[in-house]
Amino acid sequence: MPADPNEHTTPSSRTAKYWRKESHVNVAHAARMAEPPAEPDADRAAPRRLGIIFWVAIGWILLVTTAAIVAPLLPIADPEQIGIGPRASGPTWDQWFGTDGNGRDMFSRTIWGARVSLMVGFFSIVAGFLVGGTMGIVSGYRRGWIDLVLGFVTYVMLSFPLLVLFLLVILLFGQGLWIVTGALSIVVIPSVARLARAITIVFAEREFVAAARLLGATNRRVMVREILPNVLIPMSALLLLGLGLTIVAEGGLAYLGLSVADGFSWGKMIQMGAGLRTLQTAPWVAFFPIGAMFLTVLSLNLAGDRLRQYFDIRELGIGSR
Amino acid sequence: MAGSGTAHLRGHDEMVLRVENLVMEFPAGHHQVVHAVSDVSFDIRRGETLGIVGESGCGKSTTARAIVQLPPPTSGRVVLDPGTDRETELTALVGEDLRQVRPRLQMIFQDPISSLNPRRRVRDIVGEGLHIWAEESDDERIRARVDEVLEAVGIDPTVAANRRPHEFSGGQCQRISIARAVVLEPEILICDEPVSALDVSVQAQILNLLEEMKLRYGLTLVFIGHDLSVVRNVSDRVIVMYLGKVCEVGGADALYSAPAHPYTRVLLASAPEPASTVDGSEAAIGDEIPSPMDPPSGCRFRTRCPRADDRCTTEEPILRTLDDDHFVACHYPTAAGPSGA
Amino acid sequence: MAGALLTVQDLRVGFLTEQGLVRAVEGVSFDLEPGQTLGVVGESGSGKSVTAKALMNLLPSYAQVGGTVDFDGRDMFAMAASREKHFWGVEMTMVFQDPMTSLNPVKKVGEQIAESLRVHLGRSRRDALAEAGDLLEQVGIPEPGARLTQYPHELSGGLRQRVVIAMALACGPRLLIADEPTTALDVTVQKHILDLLDDLRRARGMAMILITHDLGVVKGRADEVMVMYAGHTMEEAPTTTLFAEMRHPYTEALLETIPRIDTPSHTRLVPIPGRPPEVIEVLDGCPFAPRCRYSIARCLTNQPDLTSHGAGHLCACHAPVGTPSGTQARSANESAGTTATGLDMDQFTRNVPVADPGQSGAEG
């Protein structure tokens, strides 16, 4: 490498040209690996690749999302049109997923149902991460009374009975898409806030934060430039896991009749197909939305979990597994 | 020992920083208090390197943090340019006023990895100070300045500037930290154990670099360390601390060649290769360091001191002059000057 | 050697990783006689700790080990293969840098020491505890009786390391490996622990391998010193010989780069340029050559073998310090201003104040 008089300036520089290029691996790293006897070596070496399962899961998520977004453009039946086929008939070449009791096309309904499910799930988790993440970073970095107040708010949110909360929100504001989304995001906020706070505390004690403050960075600048990028990566892996949760939660609400009034989601479809008689005579009416939701949530969990390992949140010394 | 007192302060001439009666206490639960730093005073002349040496728990790093107000001390004063019309009392400043003064003191830390934000690129890390204080978008000037400083610390900007810290070795990270600290041309650079985490073969590079930086940017250095040889090598003046108090202060060579405080002598005798000025057997003291939550009365070193008697239990020794620019806080120092047991 | 307790021959350790085989130890050999101390000196990545782990059978499963280790006539790798239970922790024990890695934080100190006595020597609980008390006294812990019922977190760092030493001594080992035993401790405590290890070794006639990054620690304590770099042995000699007439440029550079407690302040330190290799590859040449003031063309192409430089003194160098070839290599490099690996020679002499007598003796 260069004839630099001092330390070689190139990162991980080969020390000289005459090293034979057979294997180049890291002695220091190896020594470190062998250093503390308690180190879980196998774990450490594990996830350097995302693997096939991850990509299959991502493929499914993309497929469902794309289908939901472009549903109006797809050459499929109108999901609300009654009598497009025979009533409550099983899957056929014309109606791949069969029809429901009103003769509506279940394939088309499953795709359209994804729209509400995914939208509510997505926007509530994003809102929850924005609000909860901000709360967590601010309380983890500022500590003091801000931390106490925000901590108290978090506890209140965590201990409030969720169903009562939803009933209350719906009674007061109705069952609009954004109302339901907002109500769901309230569920997400406290957990996200606590996690973001924990990660923030780990990083706020690092010397680079002290260095930034010494340079004259304002608190806001420190939080945005120094803390946020470090919180963002591990949190983003959890976004997928959270999305799985909110989709399931919306399904549960819909089943109780507490979700979006206009249109229908997978949850609402399940509710409609889950009557005892329908289950006996036309089980496919409930089966396809359940299957779609199951596969989607499973994919989100598999992909999210893999990402979490990949970014190795344990490295931060919090939330082991 | 247990040095309160101000006999060793040197008036205002050419002093760039003065610390008076610095006290740092932390709550430790159960109504207990950690007395991390107790009534420590010193001053630093412009262009000088002040070494602070002591073992873990002596309060040396806490003192460094208190000087830069991260966090501010429990009590005491930290004054920049004492006795001049530019005199600034850091301990009296808060919020925006403090932020405005901050760039005048910079710091480098022990852990080279933890010192650098893993998610940012070297160029942004080193340029951060410039971006914070930039008038408008003078990106070109900042770029040039970052390149210049990186080169000064021996890092090739063309190769390194767009990389992230994990691609560098400990020594290189420490160079980047130094670049970040000097980019705003501070007056005082506080080095908190800057070479303790480095391989022995890399230490000398960083120590030599600090000397170069000191000349090039006209810095005043505070060098905190536990390695007595390293501290002597870089310092003009040395403070020996124990359990939150000053034991002995003096010119580096004077202090090492005629150590007067029993604790200083123990330190010098305990080094892997003991100093020639003390007898190796002087290292024989117990290794139970008292808790900083309940420090001994009188002299804090008395529980491990071979010379301690009743007076040391009841009366705290105050720093007093031993020789020209050599001060000790002990009732029974090793006589080298006018006083003595 | 006939009387050797431990004979290590051509020890090699590699770690199979996704990037290939990491060569951490490359052909280390030494003998250790009963009651003797071997100091192993090296920086991070030198392979000193991996050597110790290999001897202690503590390497992870993906490590590949080669060479032979003979302990008092027994093949150690054969013992490892047959899962010998009463060798490691009994005849050969180890003290680590961080005492907390060896201590169970939720068990009382006495129980932890007693445990190995009960497991390996079949002592009763009561006897084992009594013996644990004796051991604590031997390692200089005040009020040993009271300490038996304390937990590790109630002890200071120095006391914890003493407890670990007591545990290591419990079964009367014939060889104790101490891996940076004092690096995590304060200077005043450090000396006590090193002295204690030395006293115990002498009293029990046990052999010791003292691993450290600090040449000062082995000086006056070890009988023999082995200097390691990048997995290779650079130099091996009786301690007094090593300090008096070191032959390897790396040993010399290490001594010159460390500030001395007796040299005046602002003495410019002779730097060792570059850093220890992070990347180890199969070498044609000497691993230290890129940082070496003595390097000649041959250092780039031929890996030097260990050659004899007097009684028990081995050094792997083509241009050893203090020999005609070394002196010639260095003066040639100095007049050329650069070494065979392209190292700028000026940096070693730049701004060096008048060399004091203590340092100039080391110059080749």
PDB file of N, CA, C and O in Angstrom, chain C residues 14 41 69 100 103 106 113 122-123 131 143 148 181 212 215 226 255 269 272 280 292 303-304 311 344 352:
ATOM      1  N   GLY C  14      -5.935 -22.110  13.330  1.00  0.00           N
ATOM      2  CA  GLY C  14      -6.633 -21.336  12.312  1.00  0.00           C
ATOM      3  C   GLY C  14      -8.121 -21.341  12.634  1.00  0.00           C
ATOM      4  O   GLY C  14      -8.628 -22.266  13.268  1.00  0.00           O
ATOM      5  N   VAL C  41       4.987 -12.082  25.123  1.00  0.00           N
ATOM      6  CA  VAL C  41       4.705 -10.666  24.915  1.00  0.00           C
ATOM      7  C   VAL C  41       4.215 -10.454  23.485  1.00  0.00           C
ATOM      8  O   VAL C  41       4.784 -11.005  22.535  1.00  0.00           O
ATOM      9  N   VAL C  69       1.409 -30.879  21.473  1.00  0.00           N
ATOM     10  CA  VAL C  69       1.635 -30.338  22.805  1.00  0.00           C
ATOM     11  C   VAL C  69       1.796 -31.525  23.742  1.00  0.00           C
ATOM     12  O   VAL C  69       0.933 -32.403  23.798  1.00  0.00           O
ATOM     13  N   MET C 100     -14.202 -11.161  36.179  1.00  0.00           N
ATOM     14  CA  MET C 100     -15.622 -11.488  36.142  1.00  0.00           C
ATOM     15  C   MET C 100     -15.957 -12.566  35.104  1.00  0.00           C
ATOM     16  O   MET C 100     -17.006 -13.190  35.180  1.00  0.00           O
ATOM     17  N   LEU C 103     -15.786 -15.683  37.218  1.00  0.00           N
ATOM     18  CA  LEU C 103     -16.598 -15.777  38.433  1.00  0.00           C
ATOM     19  C   LEU C 103     -18.079 -15.794  38.082  1.00  0.00           C
ATOM     20  O   LEU C 103     -18.526 -15.082  37.183  1.00  0.00           O
ATOM     21  N   VAL C 106     -23.677 -14.855  40.701  1.00  0.00           N
ATOM     22  CA  VAL C 106     -24.745 -15.147  41.662  1.00  0.00           C
ATOM     23  C   VAL C 106     -24.353 -16.260  42.644  1.00  0.00           C
ATOM     24  O   VAL C 106     -25.201 -16.766  43.369  1.00  0.00           O
ATOM     25  N   ILE C 113     -14.958 -21.580  44.843  1.00  0.00           N
ATOM     26  CA  ILE C 113     -13.641 -22.212  44.996  1.00  0.00           C
ATOM     27  C   ILE C 113     -13.837 -23.675  45.399  1.00  0.00           C
ATOM     28  O   ILE C 113     -13.155 -24.572  44.899  1.00  0.00           O
ATOM     29  N   GLY C 122     -12.848 -34.645  44.867  1.00  0.00           N
ATOM     30  CA  GLY C 122     -13.806 -35.432  45.630  1.00  0.00           C
ATOM     31  C   GLY C 122     -13.876 -35.063  47.101  1.00  0.00           C
ATOM     32  O   GLY C 122     -14.197 -35.893  47.955  1.00  0.00           O
ATOM     33  N   ARG C 123     -13.576 -33.814  47.406  1.00  0.00           N
ATOM     34  CA  ARG C 123     -13.650 -33.379  48.803  1.00  0.00           C
ATOM     35  C   ARG C 123     -15.113 -33.267  49.252  1.00  0.00           C
ATOM     36  O   ARG C 123     -16.001 -33.001  48.431  1.00  0.00           O
ATOM     37  N   GLU C 131     -10.865 -25.639  52.967  1.00  0.00           N
ATOM     38  CA  GLU C 131      -9.700 -25.459  52.098  1.00  0.00           C
ATOM     39  C   GLU C 131      -9.792 -24.148  51.324  1.00  0.00           C
ATOM     40  O   GLU C 131      -8.785 -23.482  51.096  1.00  0.00           O
ATOM     41  N   GLU C 143      -9.246 -11.232  56.114  1.00  0.00           N
ATOM     42  CA  GLU C 143     -10.463 -11.840  56.661  1.00  0.00           C
ATOM     43  C   GLU C 143     -11.041 -12.897  55.730  1.00  0.00           C
ATOM     44  O   GLU C 143     -12.183 -12.783  55.271  1.00  0.00           O
ATOM     45  N   LEU C 148     -15.637 -15.732  52.312  1.00  0.00           N
ATOM     46  CA  LEU C 148     -16.201 -16.942  51.728  1.00  0.00           C
ATOM     47  C   LEU C 148     -17.680 -16.791  51.403  1.00  0.00           C
ATOM     48  O   LEU C 148     -18.182 -17.362  50.441  1.00  0.00           O
ATOM     49  N   PRO C 181      -3.105 -10.843  33.382  1.00  0.00           N
ATOM     50  CA  PRO C 181      -3.845 -10.919  34.644  1.00  0.00           C
ATOM     51  C   PRO C 181      -4.046  -9.576  35.332  1.00  0.00           C
ATOM     52  O   PRO C 181      -4.893  -9.460  36.201  1.00  0.00           O
ATOM     53  N   THR C 212       1.356 -11.044  28.321  1.00  0.00           N
ATOM     54  CA  THR C 212       1.178  -9.616  28.534  1.00  0.00           C
ATOM     55  C   THR C 212       1.516  -8.843  27.267  1.00  0.00           C
ATOM     56  O   THR C 212       2.149  -9.369  26.358  1.00  0.00           O
ATOM     57  N   LEU C 215       6.277  -5.279  27.954  1.00  0.00           N
ATOM     58  CA  LEU C 215       7.588  -5.872  28.209  1.00  0.00           C
ATOM     59  C   LEU C 215       8.037  -5.631  29.649  1.00  0.00           C
ATOM     60  O   LEU C 215       8.718  -6.460  30.244  1.00  0.00           O
ATOM     61  N   MET C 226       9.116 -14.881  25.267  1.00  0.00           N
ATOM     62  CA  MET C 226       8.867 -15.131  23.857  1.00  0.00           C
ATOM     63  C   MET C 226       8.098 -13.927  23.315  1.00  0.00           C
ATOM     64  O   MET C 226       7.061 -13.559  23.862  1.00  0.00           O
ATOM     65  N   LEU C 255      10.623  -1.643  22.745  1.00  0.00           N
ATOM     66  CA  LEU C 255      11.251  -1.013  23.903  1.00  0.00           C
ATOM     67  C   LEU C 255      11.466   0.475  23.687  1.00  0.00           C
ATOM     68  O   LEU C 255      11.371   1.263  24.619  1.00  0.00           O
ATOM     69  N   LEU C 269       9.239  10.152  21.265  1.00  0.00           N
ATOM     70  CA  LEU C 269       9.204   8.697  21.219  1.00  0.00           C
ATOM     71  C   LEU C 269       9.478   8.230  19.806  1.00  0.00           C
ATOM     72  O   LEU C 269       9.026   8.838  18.848  1.00  0.00           O
ATOM     73  N   ILE C 272       6.605   3.315  15.977  1.00  0.00           N
ATOM     74  CA  ILE C 272       6.602   2.164  15.073  1.00  0.00           C
ATOM     75  C   ILE C 272       5.522   2.472  14.059  1.00  0.00           C
ATOM     76  O   ILE C 272       4.347   2.518  14.404  1.00  0.00           O
ATOM     77  N   ILE C 280      -4.269 -11.273   7.917  1.00  0.00           N
ATOM     78  CA  ILE C 280      -3.153 -12.196   7.823  1.00  0.00           C
ATOM     79  C   ILE C 280      -3.334 -13.048   6.590  1.00  0.00           C
ATOM     80  O   ILE C 280      -4.402 -13.539   6.308  1.00  0.00           O
ATOM     81  N   CYS C 292       9.425  -2.239   9.688  1.00  0.00           N
ATOM     82  CA  CYS C 292      10.755  -2.473  10.245  1.00  0.00           C
ATOM     83  C   CYS C 292      11.799  -1.546   9.658  1.00  0.00           C
ATOM     84  O   CYS C 292      11.844  -1.323   8.453  1.00  0.00           O
ATOM     85  N   GLN C 303      10.510 -15.843   4.366  1.00  0.00           N
ATOM     86  CA  GLN C 303      10.146 -15.746   5.767  1.00  0.00           C
ATOM     87  C   GLN C 303      11.314 -16.256   6.597  1.00  0.00           C
ATOM     88  O   GLN C 303      11.771 -17.379   6.394  1.00  0.00           O
ATOM     89  N   PRO C 304      11.820 -15.430   7.520  1.00  0.00           N
ATOM     90  CA  PRO C 304      13.005 -15.865   8.275  1.00  0.00           C
ATOM     91  C   PRO C 304      12.667 -16.995   9.244  1.00  0.00           C
ATOM     92  O   PRO C 304      11.597 -17.004   9.845  1.00  0.00           O
ATOM     93  N   ALA C 311      23.116 -19.149  23.759  1.00  0.00           N
ATOM     94  CA  ALA C 311      22.411 -20.133  24.566  1.00  0.00           C
ATOM     95  C   ALA C 311      20.938 -19.792  24.736  1.00  0.00           C
ATOM     96  O   ALA C 311      20.598 -18.774  25.330  1.00  0.00           O
ATOM     97  N   ASP C 344       9.644   5.349   5.126  1.00  0.00           N
ATOM     98  CA  ASP C 344      10.427   6.574   5.220  1.00  0.00           C
ATOM     99  C   ASP C 344      11.261   6.542   6.496  1.00  0.00           C
ATOM    100  O   ASP C 344      10.731   6.475   7.598  1.00  0.00           O
ATOM    101  N   VAL C 352      14.130  14.251  17.262  1.00  0.00           N
ATOM    102  CA  VAL C 352      14.457  13.539  18.492  1.00  0.00           C
ATOM    103  C   VAL C 352      15.448  14.377  19.274  1.00  0.00           C
ATOM    104  O   VAL C 352      16.504  14.732  18.752  1.00  0.00           O
TER     105      VAL C 352
END
